[in-house]
mmCIF file of C-alpha atoms in Angstrom:
data_model
loop_
_atom_site.group_PDB
_atom_site.id
_atom_site.type_symbol
_atom_site.label_atom_id
_atom_site.label_comp_id
_atom_site.label_asym_id
_atom_site.label_seq_id
_atom_site.Cartn_x
_atom_site.Cartn_y
_atom_site.Cartn_z
ATOM 1 C CA MET A 1 73.985 101.846 81.738
ATOM 2 C CA ALA A 2 72.520 105.361 82.055
ATOM 3 C CA SER A 3 70.626 104.515 85.235
ATOM 4 C CA GLU A 4 73.701 102.845 86.683
ATOM 5 C CA LEU A 5 75.756 105.932 85.884
ATOM 6 C CA CYS A 6 73.204 108.200 87.557
ATOM 7 C CA LYS A 7 73.226 105.989 90.625
ATOM 8 C CA THR A 8 77.012 106.036 90.866
ATOM 9 C CA ILE A 9 77.249 109.825 90.631
ATOM 10 C CA SER A 10 74.279 110.379 92.960
ATOM 11 C CA GLU A 11 75.909 108.231 95.618
ATOM 12 C CA ALA A 12 79.152 110.147 95.214
ATOM 13 C CA LYS A 13 77.310 113.424 95.795
ATOM 14 C CA LEU A 14 75.264 112.180 98.723
ATOM 15 C CA GLU A 15 78.167 110.534 100.520
ATOM 16 C CA ARG A 16 80.686 113.224 99.591
ATOM 17 C CA HIS A 17 83.046 110.787 97.891
ATOM 18 C CA LYS A 18 86.615 111.811 97.241
ATOM 19 C CA ASN A 19 86.958 109.232 94.442
ATOM 20 C CA LEU A 20 84.608 108.797 91.488
ATOM 21 C CA PHE A 21 85.126 105.745 89.275
ATOM 22 C CA LEU A 22 83.561 106.024 85.807
ATOM 23 C CA ASN A 23 85.867 103.609 83.978
ATOM 24 C CA TYR A 24 84.582 101.221 81.291
ATOM 25 C CA ARG A 25 81.221 103.039 80.913
ATOM 26 C CA ASN A 26 81.288 103.532 77.134
ATOM 27 C CA LEU A 27 80.850 107.277 77.712
ATOM 28 C CA HIS A 28 80.990 109.467 74.605
ATOM 29 C CA HIS A 29 80.794 112.766 76.507
ATOM 30 C CA PHE A 30 81.163 114.084 80.010
ATOM 31 C CA PRO A 31 77.919 113.652 81.997
ATOM 32 C CA LEU A 32 77.541 117.420 82.481
ATOM 33 C CA GLU A 33 73.982 117.227 83.732
ATOM 34 C CA LEU A 34 75.182 115.106 86.619
ATOM 35 C CA LEU A 35 78.492 116.764 87.411
ATOM 36 C CA LYS A 36 77.230 120.341 87.595
ATOM 37 C CA ASP A 37 75.077 120.007 90.716
ATOM 38 C CA GLU A 38 76.168 120.481 94.300
ATOM 39 C CA GLY A 39 77.836 117.612 96.124
ATOM 40 C CA LEU A 40 80.972 116.960 94.106
ATOM 41 C CA GLN A 41 83.017 119.773 95.571
ATOM 42 C CA TYR A 42 84.702 117.140 97.755
ATOM 43 C CA LEU A 43 85.848 115.158 94.734
ATOM 44 C CA GLU A 44 89.623 114.736 94.553
ATOM 45 C CA ARG A 45 90.135 111.919 92.037
ATOM 46 C CA LEU A 46 88.127 111.385 88.864
ATOM 47 C CA TYR A 47 88.627 108.141 86.944
ATOM 48 C CA MET A 48 87.249 108.018 83.389
ATOM 49 C CA LYS A 49 89.586 105.518 81.744
ATOM 50 C CA ARG A 50 88.645 103.221 78.877
ATOM 51 C CA ASN A 51 85.669 105.189 77.572
ATOM 52 C CA SER A 52 84.929 106.862 74.215
ATOM 53 C CA LEU A 53 85.310 110.512 75.181
ATOM 54 C CA THR A 54 86.260 112.786 72.298
ATOM 55 C CA THR A 55 86.761 116.026 74.199
ATOM 56 C CA LEU A 56 87.254 117.498 77.654
ATOM 57 C CA VAL A 57 84.746 119.807 79.268
ATOM 58 C CA ARG A 58 85.605 123.337 78.134
ATOM 59 C CA GLN A 59 84.448 124.804 81.444
ATOM 60 C CA PRO A 60 85.615 122.345 84.100
ATOM 61 C CA LEU A 61 83.191 121.778 86.941
ATOM 62 C CA TYR A 62 85.561 119.770 89.094
ATOM 63 C CA CYS A 63 88.113 122.405 90.080
ATOM 64 C CA ASN A 64 89.105 120.673 93.326
ATOM 65 C CA VAL A 65 90.195 117.501 91.565
ATOM 66 C CA TYR A 66 93.909 116.841 91.823
ATOM 67 C CA CYS A 67 93.994 113.464 90.001
ATOM 68 C CA LEU A 68 92.367 113.141 86.568
ATOM 69 C CA TYR A 69 92.619 109.790 84.808
ATOM 70 C CA LEU A 70 91.536 109.828 81.142
ATOM 71 C CA HIS A 71 93.626 106.977 79.796
ATOM 72 C CA SER A 72 92.318 105.242 76.646
ATOM 73 C CA ASN A 73 89.673 107.535 75.181
ATOM 74 C CA ASN A 74 89.426 109.358 71.842
ATOM 75 C CA ILE A 75 90.308 112.881 72.973
ATOM 76 C CA VAL A 76 91.919 114.963 70.209
ATOM 77 C CA VAL A 77 92.587 118.333 71.875
ATOM 78 C CA VAL A 78 93.464 119.437 75.389
ATOM 79 C CA PRO A 79 91.382 122.655 75.575
ATOM 80 C CA GLU A 80 92.284 125.989 77.180
ATOM 81 C CA ALA A 81 89.977 125.254 80.119
ATOM 82 C CA ILE A 82 92.507 122.751 81.439
ATOM 83 C CA GLY A 83 94.331 125.749 82.924
ATOM 84 C CA SER A 84 91.490 126.188 85.436
ATOM 85 C CA LEU A 85 92.411 122.996 87.272
ATOM 86 C CA VAL A 86 95.003 124.751 89.379
ATOM 87 C CA LYS A 87 95.041 121.990 92.023
ATOM 88 C CA LEU A 88 95.728 119.213 89.527
ATOM 89 C CA GLN A 89 98.738 117.068 90.441
ATOM 90 C CA PHE A 90 98.260 114.027 88.210
ATOM 91 C CA LEU A 91 96.970 114.075 84.625
ATOM 92 C CA ASP A 92 96.835 110.915 82.530
ATOM 93 C CA LEU A 93 95.852 111.357 78.879
ATOM 94 C CA SER A 94 97.714 108.332 77.541
ATOM 95 C CA ASP A 95 96.244 106.281 74.717
ATOM 96 C CA ASN A 96 94.025 108.950 73.202
ATOM 97 C CA ALA A 97 94.092 110.690 69.809
ATOM 98 C CA LEU A 98 95.754 113.903 70.999
ATOM 99 C CA GLU A 99 97.083 116.178 68.291
ATOM 100 C CA ILE A 100 97.227 119.427 70.270
ATOM 101 C CA VAL A 101 98.103 120.324 73.841
ATOM 102 C CA CYS A 102 97.179 123.946 74.485
ATOM 103 C CA PRO A 103 99.713 126.379 76.039
ATOM 104 C CA GLU A 104 97.402 126.802 79.051
ATOM 105 C CA ILE A 105 98.723 123.519 80.398
ATOM 106 C CA GLY A 106 101.594 125.630 81.716
ATOM 107 C CA ARG A 107 99.188 127.114 84.284
ATOM 108 C CA LEU A 108 98.982 123.801 86.141
ATOM 109 C CA ARG A 109 101.670 124.877 88.579
ATOM 110 C CA SER A 110 100.886 122.001 90.996
ATOM 111 C CA LEU A 111 101.180 119.268 88.341
ATOM 112 C CA ARG A 112 103.613 116.511 89.308
ATOM 113 C CA HIS A 113 102.842 113.666 86.888
ATOM 114 C CA LEU A 114 101.904 114.180 83.214
ATOM 115 C CA ARG A 115 101.298 111.188 80.955
ATOM 116 C CA LEU A 116 100.711 111.774 77.241
ATOM 117 C CA ALA A 117 101.947 108.463 75.840
ATOM 118 C CA ASN A 118 100.431 106.774 72.786
ATOM 119 C CA ASN A 119 98.980 109.816 71.037
ATOM 120 C CA GLN A 120 99.520 111.754 67.792
ATOM 121 C CA LEU A 121 101.461 114.731 69.136
ATOM 122 C CA LYS A 122 103.924 116.411 66.763
ATOM 123 C CA TYR A 123 105.051 119.041 69.241
ATOM 124 C CA LEU A 124 104.682 120.120 72.856
ATOM 125 C CA PRO A 125 104.003 123.750 73.825
ATOM 126 C CA ALA A 126 106.928 125.640 75.277
ATOM 127 C CA GLU A 127 104.777 126.345 78.337
ATOM 128 C CA VAL A 128 105.458 122.810 79.585
ATOM 129 C CA GLY A 129 108.627 124.384 80.922
ATOM 130 C CA ASP A 130 106.512 126.372 83.388
ATOM 131 C CA LEU A 131 105.620 123.176 85.283
ATOM 132 C CA ARG A 132 108.179 123.650 88.045
ATOM 133 C CA GLU A 133 106.703 120.862 90.245
ATOM 134 C CA LEU A 134 106.612 118.280 87.440
ATOM 135 C CA GLN A 135 108.369 115.042 88.431
ATOM 136 C CA THR A 136 107.260 112.584 85.720
ATOM 137 C CA LEU A 137 106.736 113.301 82.025
ATOM 138 C CA ASP A 138 105.808 110.439 79.693
ATOM 139 C CA ILE A 139 105.497 111.428 76.032
ATOM 140 C CA SER A 140 106.430 108.079 74.510
ATOM 141 C CA THR A 141 104.904 106.757 71.282
ATOM 142 C CA ASN A 142 104.015 110.061 69.632
ATOM 143 C CA ARG A 143 105.309 111.875 66.519
ATOM 144 C CA LEU A 144 107.606 114.349 68.210
ATOM 145 C CA ILE A 145 110.584 115.612 66.206
ATOM 146 C CA THR A 146 111.935 117.946 68.900
ATOM 147 C CA LEU A 147 111.447 118.650 72.589
ATOM 148 C CA PRO A 148 110.700 122.133 73.963
ATOM 149 C CA GLU A 149 113.889 124.067 74.755
ATOM 150 C CA ARG A 150 112.268 125.348 77.937
ATOM 151 C CA LEU A 151 111.911 121.813 79.243
ATOM 152 C CA HIS A 152 115.108 122.373 81.220
ATOM 153 C CA MET A 153 113.143 124.758 83.439
ATOM 154 C CA CYS A 154 111.224 121.814 84.946
ATOM 155 C CA LEU A 155 113.553 121.805 87.937
ATOM 156 C CA SER A 156 111.740 118.955 89.728
ATOM 157 C CA LEU A 157 111.688 116.594 86.732
ATOM 158 C CA GLN A 158 112.981 113.157 87.732
ATOM 159 C CA TYR A 159 111.674 110.804 85.014
ATOM 160 C CA LEU A 160 111.509 111.737 81.338
ATOM 161 C CA THR A 161 110.242 109.051 78.952
ATOM 162 C CA ALA A 162 110.210 109.884 75.240
ATOM 163 C CA ASP A 163 110.526 106.440 73.648
ATOM 164 C CA ARG A 164 109.289 105.687 70.129
ATOM 165 C CA ASN A 165 109.125 109.181 68.642
ATOM 166 C CA HIS A 166 111.000 110.795 65.732
ATOM 167 C CA LEU A 167 113.566 112.684 67.803
ATOM 168 C CA TRP A 168 116.855 113.508 66.064
ATOM 169 C CA TYR A 169 118.720 114.946 69.038
ATOM 170 C CA VAL A 170 118.634 115.496 72.777
ATOM 171 C CA PRO A 171 118.511 119.215 73.650
ATOM 172 C CA ARG A 172 121.717 120.107 75.468
ATOM 173 C CA HIS A 173 119.698 122.094 77.989
ATOM 174 C CA LEU A 174 118.325 118.805 79.373
ATOM 175 C CA CYS A 175 121.772 118.178 80.834
ATOM 176 C CA GLN A 176 121.038 121.048 83.220
ATOM 177 C CA LEU A 177 118.033 119.355 84.825
ATOM 178 C CA PRO A 178 119.156 119.099 88.461
ATOM 179 C CA SER A 179 116.743 116.333 89.551
ATOM 180 C CA LEU A 180 116.647 114.115 86.448
ATOM 181 C CA ASN A 181 117.227 110.495 87.491
ATOM 182 C CA GLU A 182 115.974 108.550 84.465
ATOM 183 C CA LEU A 183 116.017 109.526 80.785
ATOM 184 C CA SER A 184 114.483 107.109 78.294
ATOM 185 C CA MET A 185 114.665 107.894 74.571
ATOM 186 C CA ALA A 186 114.649 104.413 73.072
ATOM 187 C CA GLY A 187 113.371 103.837 69.559
ATOM 188 C CA ASN A 188 114.040 107.288 68.101
ATOM 189 C CA ARG A 189 116.364 108.618 65.375
ATOM 190 C CA LEU A 190 119.154 109.899 67.582
ATOM 191 C CA ALA A 191 122.496 110.293 65.825
ATOM 192 C CA PHE A 192 124.446 111.742 68.767
ATOM 193 C CA LEU A 193 124.081 112.703 72.425
ATOM 194 C CA PRO A 194 125.248 115.879 74.177
ATOM 195 C CA LEU A 195 128.766 115.468 75.556
ATOM 196 C CA ASP A 196 127.573 116.723 78.949
ATOM 197 C CA LEU A 197 124.829 114.108 79.257
ATOM 198 C CA GLY A 198 125.413 112.111 82.415
ATOM 199 C CA ARG A 199 127.595 114.680 84.078
ATOM 200 C CA SER A 200 124.969 115.166 86.762
ATOM 201 C CA ARG A 201 125.192 112.696 89.656
ATOM 202 C CA GLU A 202 121.421 112.533 89.826
ATOM 203 C CA LEU A 203 121.096 111.016 86.353
ATOM 204 C CA GLN A 204 121.586 107.271 86.847
ATOM 205 C CA TYR A 205 119.533 105.572 84.113
ATOM 206 C CA VAL A 206 119.755 106.357 80.396
ATOM 207 C CA TYR A 207 117.913 104.260 77.800
ATOM 208 C CA VAL A 208 118.838 104.948 74.189
ATOM 209 C CA ASP A 209 118.520 101.478 72.686
ATOM 210 C CA ASN A 210 117.095 101.028 69.193
ATOM 211 C CA ASN A 211 118.548 104.279 67.819
ATOM 212 C CA ILE A 212 120.231 102.818 64.752
ATOM 213 C CA HIS A 213 122.144 105.996 63.843
ATOM 214 C CA LEU A 214 123.694 106.373 67.309
ATOM 215 C CA LYS A 215 127.381 105.464 67.065
ATOM 216 C CA GLY A 216 128.717 106.231 70.523
ATOM 217 C CA LEU A 217 128.048 107.465 74.044
ATOM 218 C CA PRO A 218 129.447 110.430 75.997
ATOM 219 C CA SER A 219 132.127 109.420 78.470
ATOM 220 C CA TYR A 220 130.003 110.585 81.413
ATOM 221 C CA LEU A 221 127.553 107.754 80.710
ATOM 222 C CA TYR A 222 130.046 104.957 81.155
ATOM 223 C CA ASN A 223 129.291 104.637 84.871
ATOM 224 C CA LYS A 224 125.527 104.894 84.409
ATOM 225 C CA VAL A 225 122.910 102.234 83.797
ATOM 226 C CA ILE A 226 122.446 101.902 80.037
ATOM 227 C CA GLY A 227 120.009 99.475 78.494
ATOM 228 C CA CYS A 228 116.538 98.555 77.335
ATOM 229 C CA SER A 229 113.349 100.023 78.716
ATOM 230 C CA GLY A 230 109.666 99.156 78.789
ATOM 231 C CA CYS A 231 107.737 96.582 80.765
ATOM 232 C CA GLY A 232 105.681 94.827 78.159
ATOM 233 C CA SER A 233 106.997 96.024 74.835
ATOM 234 C CA PRO A 234 107.079 93.339 72.139
ATOM 235 C CA ILE A 235 110.356 91.459 71.858
ATOM 236 C CA GLN A 236 111.738 89.449 68.983
ATOM 237 C CA VAL A 237 110.800 85.774 69.229
ATOM 238 C CA SER A 238 112.373 82.975 67.220
ATOM 239 C CA GLU A 239 110.331 80.601 65.123
ATOM 240 C CA VAL A 240 110.919 77.825 67.633
ATOM 241 C CA LYS A 241 107.763 77.018 69.562
ATOM 242 C CA LEU A 242 107.760 78.197 73.137
ATOM 243 C CA LEU A 243 106.929 76.047 76.126
ATOM 244 C CA SER A 244 103.198 75.544 76.528
ATOM 245 C CA PHE A 245 100.559 73.902 78.645
ATOM 246 C CA SER A 246 97.201 72.492 77.572
ATOM 247 C CA SER A 247 93.790 71.984 79.132
ATOM 248 C CA GLY A 248 91.221 70.333 76.934
ATOM 249 C CA GLN A 249 90.978 72.320 73.704
ATOM 250 C CA LEU A 250 92.920 75.254 75.186
ATOM 251 C CA THR A 251 96.663 75.538 74.536
ATOM 252 C CA VAL A 252 98.639 78.485 75.895
ATOM 253 C CA PHE A 253 102.226 79.143 74.795
ATOM 254 C CA LEU A 254 104.267 80.688 77.558
ATOM 255 C CA PRO A 255 105.618 84.166 76.699
ATOM 256 C CA ALA A 256 109.176 84.525 75.454
ATOM 257 C CA GLU A 257 110.156 86.384 78.634
ATOM 258 C CA VAL A 258 110.037 83.082 80.501
ATOM 259 C CA LYS A 259 113.179 82.074 78.602
ATOM 260 C CA SER A 260 114.873 85.406 79.228
ATOM 261 C CA ILE A 261 115.609 85.010 82.914
ATOM 262 C CA GLY A 262 119.127 86.220 83.614
ATOM 263 C CA THR A 263 120.698 87.203 86.906
ATOM 264 C CA GLU A 264 118.873 87.557 90.191
ATOM 265 C CA THR A 265 118.821 91.317 89.766
ATOM 266 C CA ASP A 266 116.907 91.164 86.466
ATOM 267 C CA HIS A 267 113.283 92.261 86.620
ATOM 268 C CA VAL A 268 111.111 89.314 85.610
ATOM 269 C CA LEU A 269 107.333 89.535 85.639
ATOM 270 C CA PRO A 270 105.416 86.864 87.578
ATOM 271 C CA LEU A 271 104.442 83.841 85.507
ATOM 272 C CA GLN A 272 100.750 84.449 86.211
ATOM 273 C CA GLU A 273 101.045 87.994 84.839
ATOM 274 C CA LEU A 274 102.762 86.798 81.665
ATOM 275 C CA ALA A 275 100.236 84.009 81.100
ATOM 276 C CA MET A 276 97.266 86.347 81.648
ATOM 277 C CA ARG A 277 98.662 88.861 79.146
ATOM 278 C CA THR A 278 99.112 86.091 76.597
ATOM 279 C CA LEU A 279 95.528 84.918 77.035
ATOM 280 C CA TYR A 280 94.229 88.470 76.747
ATOM 281 C CA ASN A 281 96.265 89.208 73.623
ATOM 282 C CA THR A 282 95.223 85.942 71.983
ATOM 283 C CA TYR A 283 91.499 86.020 72.615
ATOM 284 C CA TYR A 284 90.682 89.723 72.877
ATOM 285 C CA ARG A 285 93.009 91.433 70.415
ATOM 286 C CA PHE A 286 92.700 88.808 67.708
ATOM 287 C CA LEU A 287 89.313 87.179 68.240
ATOM 288 C CA LYS A 288 87.673 90.141 70.025
ATOM 289 C CA ASP A 289 85.925 87.563 72.152
ATOM 290 C CA LEU A 290 86.753 86.457 75.669
ATOM 291 C CA ASN A 291 83.517 84.463 75.901
ATOM 292 C CA PHE A 292 85.302 81.626 74.158
ATOM 293 C CA LEU A 293 86.907 80.880 77.512
ATOM 294 C CA THR A 294 84.753 79.055 80.044
ATOM 295 C CA PRO A 295 85.046 78.112 83.759
ATOM 296 C CA ILE A 296 86.140 74.705 82.475
ATOM 297 C CA SER A 297 89.319 76.158 81.011
ATOM 298 C CA LEU A 298 89.966 78.844 83.653
ATOM 299 C CA PRO A 299 88.751 79.528 87.214
ATOM 300 C CA LYS A 300 85.966 82.101 87.487
ATOM 301 C CA SER A 301 88.215 84.589 89.297
ATOM 302 C CA LEU A 302 90.720 84.572 86.425
ATOM 303 C CA LEU A 303 87.957 84.883 83.833
ATOM 304 C CA GLU A 304 86.621 87.983 85.596
ATOM 305 C CA LEU A 305 90.138 89.419 85.744
ATOM 306 C CA LEU A 306 90.592 88.902 81.997
ATOM 307 C CA HIS A 307 87.394 90.853 81.301
ATOM 308 C CA CYS A 308 88.459 93.741 83.546
ATOM 309 C CA PRO A 309 92.252 94.129 84.076
ATOM 310 C CA LEU A 310 93.509 95.963 87.153
ATOM 311 C CA GLY A 311 95.166 98.564 84.948
ATOM 312 C CA HIS A 312 97.206 99.208 81.815
ATOM 313 C CA CYS A 313 100.880 99.964 81.441
ATOM 314 C CA HIS A 314 101.522 103.629 80.630
ATOM 315 C CA ARG A 315 104.406 102.694 78.339
ATOM 316 C CA CYS A 316 103.196 99.813 76.222
ATOM 317 C CA SER A 317 99.437 99.873 77.013
ATOM 318 C CA GLN A 318 99.483 96.179 77.837
ATOM 319 C CA PRO A 319 96.867 95.158 80.417
ATOM 320 C CA MET A 320 98.149 94.430 83.913
ATOM 321 C CA PHE A 321 96.523 91.709 85.975
ATOM 322 C CA THR A 322 98.721 91.272 89.044
ATOM 323 C CA ILE A 323 100.741 94.516 88.894
ATOM 324 C CA VAL A 324 98.765 97.724 89.181
ATOM 325 C CA TYR A 325 101.344 100.464 88.718
ATOM 326 C CA PRO A 326 104.524 100.397 86.600
ATOM 327 C CA LYS A 327 107.996 101.331 87.815
ATOM 328 C CA LEU A 328 107.841 105.038 87.046
ATOM 329 C CA PHE A 329 104.788 105.509 89.214
ATOM 330 C CA PRO A 330 105.622 103.863 92.583
ATOM 331 C CA LEU A 331 102.692 102.328 94.390
ATOM 332 C CA ARG A 332 103.543 104.142 97.602
ATOM 333 C CA GLU A 333 102.756 107.470 95.900
ATOM 334 C CA THR A 334 99.229 106.472 94.959
ATOM 335 C CA PRO A 335 95.939 106.546 96.873
ATOM 336 C CA MET A 336 95.844 102.764 96.368
ATOM 337 C CA ALA A 337 98.989 102.199 98.429
ATOM 338 C CA GLY A 338 98.660 99.162 100.631
ATOM 339 C CA LEU A 339 95.713 97.716 98.735
ATOM 340 C CA HIS A 340 97.655 95.855 96.040
ATOM 341 C CA GLN A 341 100.876 93.973 95.821
ATOM 342 C CA GLY A 342 103.063 94.153 92.751
#
């Protein structure tokens, strides 16, 4: 693995790559000895998802990077050095072990997309409000009790996702966000909502389901889209066996979503996507072994896809096999636009 890593980085230096893919490398630390040399000044996107990193480099050596993908590692602290990445536009630290985000994150004045879902955060620094270009903020599945009051200063914020936290209220200042289009605060402890919430014409989607203490909605929300959120979050399934198909010794029960098809406007995942997720959950999460499956039970192409999904949902962390980017991160805004179909 070490020699393969050296080869990958050496090629990136020699050929002046703009993208460097270091996903699934079982890295426990940043390869400083490789990143510090000349040749990576052209690097724009650094992918280090699904590794075992425990910390970020305290003196970043990739200052020209504007996309940094660190999804699914073991990082505990976002250090002060993060403020040096002044060109950074996209930062994904979802599915880590984050307990602290340093105030210096407010220096990332070019940041547009910040994903901190599935961590251990109890608070966010007030300096998040200094991110005037921020369009997407995902802080779902943490331990947040409150949101920063200065969050209303993020004048470009369009999508705010704070599902599955411990939030008791929605700061009234959030009603002043001029660009906010979608607010998702499902699965919290909300008891009431600000009376002004929904007054803005820009705010069209509000998700506050699974807040058991919430007794009513402000009148301004009556003409908005209210409902459930998430793309792969677990749903309640009855004890009745679901439809299934069998091949030899392999039996796969079709996911419950197959029975949940409603109107033509409902978003329903492709059957192949649902079946692949079920296989992955059954054999990897529970048995920790995908080698049980053979080319006899599945085509080789599908077996390879099970071992290495195309991506993971930023909300529920479910693997994605036919859909690369979820709704809140449109494909057209990514460097992969045109390469995949969702």
